[in-house]
C-alpha positions as MATLAB code, in Angstrom:
seq = 'MFSRKPGDKEGANHPFACFCQKSEIEFLNNRISAGLTRRGFVTGMAASALMLILPKLASAQTAPPPANPTHPILFTNFRLFDGKSATLREGLFLLVDGNRIRTLTQSKPAVPDGTQVIDCGGRVVMPGLIDMHWHTIIAALPLPVVLTADIAYVHLAASAEAERTLMRGFTTVRDAGGPAFALKQAIDEGLISGPRIYPSGAMITTTGGHGDFRSLTDLPRSGARISSSEQTGGSIVADSADEVRLRVREQFLQGASQIKLVGSGGVSTPRSPLDMLTFTEPQLRAAVETAADWGTYVMVHAYVSHAVQRAIAAGAQCIEHAHLMDDATASLMAKNGTWLSIQPFVSEEDTVPLSGPSREKMLAVFAGTNNAYTLAKKHGIKTAFGSDLLFSAALATRQGTMLTHLLRWYSAAEALKMATGANGQLLELSGPRNPYPGKLGVIEEGAFADLLLVDGNPVENLALVADPARNLLVIMKDGKIYKNTLNA';
ca = [
      72.170  101.197   86.121;
      71.779   97.592   85.332;
      74.492   97.445   88.191;
      78.248   97.825   88.443;
      79.302   94.541   87.961;
      81.768   93.522   84.719;
      79.629   91.759   83.745;
      76.185   93.082   83.927;
      73.392   90.295   85.104;
      73.674   87.136   83.042;
      75.861   89.180   80.854;
      78.047   89.535   83.946;
      77.012   85.334   84.706;
      80.386   84.879   81.981;
      83.304   85.337   81.402;
      81.997   86.199   77.492;
      81.005   89.658   78.077;
      82.423   92.328   76.257;
      84.087   95.073   78.262;
      85.997   96.615   75.793;
      89.793   97.293   76.257;
      90.957   95.213   79.799;
      92.343   97.977   81.196;
      88.701   99.275   82.059;
      87.390   95.975   83.409;
      90.712   95.763   85.414;
      89.667   98.922   87.083;
      85.288   98.017   87.368;
      87.107   94.804   89.420;
      89.420   96.693   91.306;
      86.581   99.267   92.402;
      84.005   96.898   93.005;
      86.479   95.065   95.386;
      87.158   98.324   97.341;
      83.252   98.947   98.026;
      82.589  102.346   96.532;
      79.100  103.368   96.945;
      77.285  103.740   93.733;
      77.351  107.325   93.425;
      80.991  107.286   94.150;
      80.743  104.041   91.498;
      79.157  106.125   87.996;
      81.445  109.298   89.072;
      84.992  107.152   89.086;
      83.544  105.455   85.366;
      82.256  108.803   83.324;
      85.434  109.417   82.385;
      85.387  105.915   80.185;
      82.628  106.595   79.427;
      82.490  109.120   77.482;
      86.061  107.715   75.789;
      84.145  104.493   75.432;
      81.355  106.484   72.741;
      80.491  103.384   70.343;
      81.539  104.653   66.502;
      78.741  105.475   64.433;
      76.015  104.127   66.609;
      73.396  103.671   65.021;
      70.590  105.188   67.255;
      67.163  104.834   64.686;
      66.853  101.742   63.039;
      68.144  102.318   59.122;
      64.191  101.394   57.618;
      60.586  101.091   58.806;
      59.367   97.416   59.152;
      57.771   96.308   56.394;
      54.194   96.889   55.680;
      51.920   93.174   56.363;
      51.728   91.368   52.672;
      48.114   91.657   51.005;
      49.049   89.020   48.775;
      50.136   85.184   49.195;
      54.360   84.762   48.970;
      55.355   81.630   46.603;
      58.814   80.047   46.224;
      59.731   78.406   43.699;
      63.041   76.626   41.890;
      64.696   75.960   45.726;
      66.131   73.206   48.057;
      64.460   72.436   51.707;
      66.390   72.297   55.107;
      63.090   72.098   57.277;
      64.410   71.997   61.010;
      63.961   68.651   61.020;
      65.843   66.069   58.411;
      69.129   66.441   57.701;
      68.975   66.076   53.861;
      68.123   68.474   52.049;
      64.401   67.875   49.472;
      64.081   69.269   46.599;
      60.597   70.387   43.922;
      59.194   71.432   46.189;
      56.175   75.096   45.961;
      56.204   76.765   49.355;
      53.367   79.444   49.613;
      52.939   81.911   52.083;
      50.354   83.601   52.767;
      49.698   86.100   56.243;
      51.923   84.531   58.359;
      52.118   81.281   57.762;
      52.997   78.824   55.525;
      49.890   77.741   53.736;
      51.004   74.949   51.581;
      54.888   73.142   50.806;
      53.620   70.425   47.981;
      55.900   69.469   44.855;
      52.715   69.890   42.650;
      52.207   74.112   42.423;
      49.385   74.671   44.137;
      46.857   77.390   42.856;
      47.637   81.202   44.068;
      45.239   83.950   44.021;
      46.178   87.126   41.116;
      48.597   89.448   42.707;
      50.627   86.783   44.481;
      54.544   87.064   44.777;
      56.473   84.715   42.725;
      60.278   84.378   44.337;
      61.715   82.331   42.003;
      65.204   81.279   44.243;
      67.417   79.548   41.634;
      68.567   76.535   42.929;
      69.344   77.839   46.921;
      68.752   76.896   49.960;
      65.299   78.174   52.082;
      65.940   77.269   55.841;
      63.638   78.129   59.114;
      65.163   81.324   61.077;
      67.426   80.572   62.827;
      66.894   80.983   67.086;
      69.401   81.175   69.953;
      68.349   80.178   73.629;
      71.377   82.905   75.692;
      71.010   85.889   74.069;
      70.649   89.766   76.272;
      68.532   92.134   74.278;
      69.274   95.535   75.603;
      73.096   95.080   76.877;
      74.969   92.834   74.268;
      75.843   96.040   71.396;
      76.752   98.173   74.530;
      79.737   98.396   75.941;
      79.663   97.936   79.807;
      80.618  101.353   81.441;
      78.147  103.107   78.857;
      74.742  100.657   80.408;
      76.312  102.210   84.115;
      75.924  105.578   83.214;
      73.894  106.461   80.394;
      69.499  107.473   80.392;
      67.598  104.728   80.480;
      66.560  105.636   77.410;
      69.586  105.909   75.516;
      69.529  102.130   76.696;
      66.652  101.525   74.684;
      66.995  103.054   71.452;
      70.537  101.799   71.449;
      69.428   97.898   72.383;
      66.271   98.813   69.165;
      69.342   99.472   66.479;
      71.072   95.709   67.540;
      68.039   93.654   67.700;
      67.670   95.417   63.903;
      70.719   94.313   63.176;
      70.415   90.598   65.244;
      67.297   89.877   62.643;
      70.139   90.865   59.936;
      72.125   87.794   61.236;
      68.941   85.314   60.240;
      68.016   85.112   63.803;
      64.428   85.805   64.093;
      64.099   84.416   67.021;
      65.568   85.192   70.385;
      65.201   83.916   74.444;
      66.537   86.913   76.468;
      68.379   85.125   79.382;
      67.261   88.092   81.758;
      66.982   92.292   81.565;
      63.948   94.499   81.043;
      62.553   92.705   77.071;
      59.581   94.408   77.144;
      58.739   97.373   75.671;
      61.099   96.288   73.619;
      59.382   93.052   72.302;
      55.906   95.094   72.287;
      57.113   97.756   69.750;
      58.930   94.402   67.572;
      55.149   92.544   68.103;
      53.643   96.256   67.011;
      55.339   96.968   63.687;
      56.941   99.851   65.054;
      60.452   98.950   64.956;
      62.413   96.128   63.171;
      64.105   93.217   65.627;
      63.495   89.072   65.596;
      60.390   87.106   68.217;
      61.627   88.288   71.622;
      60.657   85.559   74.352;
      61.689   87.408   77.774;
      62.848   85.851   81.552;
      62.733   89.838   83.134;
      65.046   90.228   85.234;
      67.130   87.506   86.287;
      66.953   86.680   90.039;
      70.032   85.740   92.138;
      70.927   85.615   95.712;
      72.271   88.244   98.296;
      76.475   86.824   97.272;
      75.037   84.807   93.948;
      75.681   85.919   90.665;
      74.442   89.223   89.643;
      74.697   90.938   93.230;
      76.440   93.645   92.739;
      75.901   95.721   95.225;
      78.614   97.999   96.360;
      79.908   96.558  100.108;
      78.683  100.129  101.757;
      75.163   99.101  100.524;
      75.611   96.749  103.200;
      73.198   94.947  105.200;
      70.429   95.524  102.886;
      67.150   96.993  105.335;
      63.667   97.602  104.614;
      62.354   98.364  101.193;
      65.976  100.220   99.609;
      66.726   97.893   96.490;
      69.652   98.262   93.821;
      69.845  100.349   89.966;
      69.688   96.648   88.686;
      66.586   95.609   90.296;
      65.116   99.714   89.350;
      65.403   98.933   85.968;
      65.006   95.550   85.164;
      68.719   93.932   85.778;
      68.655   91.882   88.551;
      66.610   91.123   91.425;
      67.760   89.724   94.824;
      64.942   87.285   96.516;
      66.666   85.523   99.992;
      64.030   83.104  101.157;
      60.812   81.279   99.611;
      58.324   83.665   99.843;
      60.599   85.940   98.126;
      61.283   84.154   95.173;
      57.191   83.594   94.667;
      56.833   87.414   95.123;
      59.621   88.476   92.451;
      58.515   85.263   90.277;
      55.293   86.929   89.861;
      56.441   90.245   89.201;
      58.325   89.055   86.438;
      55.534   87.630   84.748;
      53.274   90.300   86.169;
      55.405   92.145   83.259;
      55.173   89.627   80.861;
      57.303   86.846   81.631;
      57.438   83.842   79.341;
      60.024   81.290   81.590;
      61.897   82.474   84.452;
      65.800   82.651   84.864;
      67.270   81.889   88.070;
      70.496   81.557   89.658;
      71.862   78.650   90.394;
      75.946   79.164   91.223;
      78.302   81.969   90.891;
      79.583   83.563   87.660;
      82.136   84.377   85.861;
      81.587   87.995   85.885;
      81.081   88.282   89.587;
      83.921   89.066   90.927;
      83.449   87.685   93.812;
      80.896   84.817   93.487;
      82.765   82.140   93.100;
      81.783   79.226   90.209;
      81.275   76.452   92.811;
      78.913   78.555   94.473;
      75.637   77.899   95.602;
      72.559   80.189   95.338;
      69.274   79.229   96.506;
      68.701   76.195   98.737;
      66.628   73.071   97.226;
      62.811   74.223   98.518;
      64.146   78.126   97.175;
      64.281   77.116   94.363;
      61.874   73.709   94.341;
      59.287   78.199   95.069;
      59.664   78.982   91.636;
      59.106   75.919   88.991;
      56.029   75.869   91.408;
      54.653   79.353   90.914;
      55.939   79.056   87.336;
      54.419   75.767   86.971;
      51.094   77.477   87.777;
      51.672   80.137   85.254;
      51.901   76.841   82.849;
      55.682   77.538   81.730;
      59.289   77.070   82.858;
      62.800   77.703   85.022;
      65.998   77.889   83.471;
      69.049   78.131   86.065;
      72.111   79.631   85.549;
      74.323   76.693   86.844;
      78.327   75.840   85.526;
      79.088   73.131   88.630;
      77.405   69.898   89.034;
      76.265   69.891   92.098;
      74.451   73.636   91.186;
      72.895   71.308   88.162;
      72.096   68.289   90.328;
      69.563   71.248   93.269;
      68.471   72.481   90.640;
      67.233   69.532   88.764;
      66.060   67.918   92.204;
      63.868   71.296   92.088;
      62.304   70.392   89.154;
      64.165   72.965   86.862;
      62.896   71.999   83.680;
      66.626   74.064   81.108;
      70.241   74.222   82.613;
      71.814   77.298   81.296;
      75.322   76.642   81.718;
      76.478   73.732   82.647;
      80.644   73.429   81.721;
      81.975   71.916   84.619;
      79.408   69.049   85.274;
      81.192   65.555   85.324;
      79.548   62.202   83.549;
      77.125   61.284   86.537;
      74.733   65.009   86.480;
      74.984   64.352   82.707;
      73.652   60.877   82.884;
      70.750   62.283   85.176;
      70.156   64.966   83.162;
      69.536   62.662   80.159;
      66.906   60.526   82.560;
      65.068   63.393   83.769;
      65.003   64.982   80.537;
      67.049   68.438   81.382;
      67.342   70.456   78.575;
      71.172   72.220   78.529;
      70.828   75.289   77.107;
      74.761   75.415   76.992;
      77.088   78.371   74.580;
      79.760   77.112   72.713;
      83.030   79.369   73.423;
      86.087   77.914   72.013;
      89.077   80.966   71.914;
      89.455   84.530   73.611;
      88.125   85.545   70.169;
      84.695   84.927   71.371;
      85.162   86.806   75.545;
      86.181   90.096   76.630;
      89.842   89.898   77.945;
      89.082   89.912   81.890;
      92.240   89.447   84.890;
      92.133   88.384   88.515;
      89.310   85.723   89.790;
      87.760   86.833   86.429;
      89.511   85.462   84.310;
      90.837   82.123   86.290;
      87.507   81.563   86.763;
      86.718   81.817   82.969;
      89.719   79.721   81.959;
      88.079   77.101   84.205;
      84.511   77.213   81.719;
      86.833   77.220   78.869;
      88.309   74.411   79.917;
      85.670   72.226   80.813;
      83.990   73.740   77.257;
      84.445   70.107   74.900;
      83.757   68.220   78.318;
      80.313   69.253   78.847;
      79.136   68.929   74.543;
      81.335   66.109   74.417;
      78.930   64.660   77.930;
      75.715   66.073   76.409;
      76.597   63.895   73.225;
      76.597   60.953   75.331;
      73.563   60.733   77.391;
      71.045   62.441   74.932;
      70.615   65.107   76.794;
      68.054   67.750   74.333;
      70.975   69.945   73.901;
      69.697   74.367   72.672;
      72.328   76.722   70.998;
      72.282   79.827   72.433;
      75.297   82.413   72.370;
      75.587   85.036   75.773;
      77.338   87.776   73.322;
      77.690   90.688   75.474;
      78.468   93.811   75.674;
      80.053   94.142   72.695;
      78.213   95.223   68.981;
      81.757   94.161   67.387;
      80.629   90.431   69.552;
      77.574   90.636   69.111;
      78.114   90.310   64.535;
      79.495   86.725   66.071;
      76.061   85.345   66.894;
      76.229   83.131   63.501;
      80.564   82.506   63.971;
      79.399   81.079   67.665;
      77.481   78.193   65.775;
      79.879   77.100   62.983;
      81.408   76.601   67.261;
      78.865   73.258   66.973;
      81.352   72.003   63.930;
      83.653   70.164   67.087;
      81.001   67.928   68.619;
      78.200   67.953   64.856;
      77.945   67.781   62.139;
      76.642   71.045   59.828;
      73.196   69.239   59.984;
      73.030   68.771   63.543;
      74.815   72.495   63.802;
      71.844   73.398   61.669;
      68.807   71.674   63.562;
      69.765   72.557   66.831;
      69.500   76.049   66.319;
      66.137   75.955   64.771;
      63.522   72.827   65.247;
      65.896   72.027   68.253;
      65.461   75.004   69.601;
      61.771   75.539   68.678;
      60.592   72.726   70.870;
      62.638   74.201   73.838;
      60.580   77.682   73.250;
      57.463   74.957   73.519;
      58.438   75.198   76.879;
      56.593   78.842   77.957;
      53.343   76.988   77.364;
      50.312   79.460   77.857;
      52.673   81.885   77.799;
      53.789   81.629   74.657;
      53.982   84.812   73.451;
      53.661   83.205   69.840;
      51.818   80.151   69.558;
      52.457   77.930   66.926;
      55.733   76.244   65.400;
      58.815   78.323   65.292;
      62.357   76.661   63.602;
      60.695   74.360   61.137;
      59.198   75.337   57.411;
      55.891   72.870   57.612;
      52.536   73.852   56.909;
      50.706   75.388   59.890;
      54.393   76.658   61.212;
      54.758   80.170   61.239;
      56.314   82.171   58.187;
      59.919   82.528   59.246;
      62.763   81.962   57.358;
      65.515   81.845   54.997;
      67.669   81.705   51.561;
      70.615   80.788   52.096;
      73.503   81.310   48.591;
      74.596   78.386   48.590;
      74.359   75.414   51.039;
      74.450   75.777   54.647;
      74.235   72.029   55.178;
      77.487   71.325   53.610;
      79.198   74.530   54.414;
      78.458   76.040   58.026;
      80.022   78.898   57.903;
      78.054   80.588   55.044;
      75.839   81.413   58.775;
      78.611   83.550   59.756;
      78.776   86.300   56.858;
      75.400   86.960   56.569;
      74.886   90.456   54.725;
      76.659   88.306   51.706;
      75.077   84.765   52.272;
      71.170   85.481   52.953;
      69.807   86.705   50.665;
      66.016   86.969   51.532;
      65.423   87.488   55.157;
      61.144   86.630   55.669;
      60.025   87.166   59.866;
      55.602   86.617   60.591;
      55.484   86.159   56.711;
      56.680   89.352   55.963;
      59.863   90.341   54.413;
      63.208   92.577   55.616;
      66.147   91.206   52.697;
      65.275   90.965   49.455;
      69.187   90.927   47.214;
      67.996   88.490   44.714;
      67.583   91.441   42.338;
      70.977   92.923   43.507;
];
């Protein structure tokens, strides 16, 4: 399917992919290292996959998406966190007309007959949350299922998880690698419920780089033969500047809003050390230049300083992870205005048990998390929030919990601003490739009407977002109400 690996693509990209059971990931690593063919590997994993059937995994969404509103919606009696200021505002009226915020004023606007009025009871209205590192297709499926199931089942399961993602208050996600184009289209057309998706397409790597999970018997690479992961759009190998340009253009042909490249090793790729480098600087530059030709940008997976520095030298505008960067690298990022999209992994509750080299790499990343955030604050790096949770329906529910981890370095207001307004600014780098041109992550006139009504004050108690079923009373995306329990 996507690949035969203990962390599939970018989820492979780090230790934080869920592999469900330690014994399964140990078996997986051993079989990969032995260099089995894909056919033999999948056969060997089939029994495990049967034992890992997801309990009550929804094969369809629980309810049809709401229809386009026929009348404006007026919110009254609320306090506002607008995604920009740490201070709540009161005494406002917010009018949603269509999919935009039309009016935000202290005086009640004139509204047409039939306008729906929502009295918020003094609660807090805030922008919908944004996750800048999410994998929409494989967030909730165990890896053995991903490897052995029919691709149609994988996409059906992704549809069910998309609805759950939206119900957690994440109205927008940036997909950090995977075949999310069809899912995005179905959501945009109102066929299913889910967040806005900024798709990257297949994660582009090199031979031997993170995301190259071919067995040794598949080597040497020759002719037009491609791996199953390349066939399904999980990841793809490029070993020259010309190949890089080709693979980048292929993702844009399918509708990518930005490009994901691998610049260093990954935790969950068994034969990919964290300190190894993949693309040369000219090869990285080929991707950056091609993306610029399309009016957008490249995000580069890189953990260690020399990988981050090479990506910056090539012109990359966003670095994913960078948990092991040093002070000089952080200073360089700040000087160049490079975005840091980093994930606050702080304990093994957010991870899957790993063994061998993958576990050693996982621990190294954990050990670097505090230093990376400390350096980001010290140098004033533009920092984005993402969760990067993979291969587990249970871990996927911790999306909001991951946001609360930021309290180790930031105030609740700073964390909320990062997951709303700041993330919205990063999304704007996609320029003309932006699938949703308009303001996201903020509540202001003219912005998209993506908002949450929180039962409590998240600026004082960020833990409220970790229990969305209880604390998010209204969830609106694109002017449509997907949840309203005010009268329950």
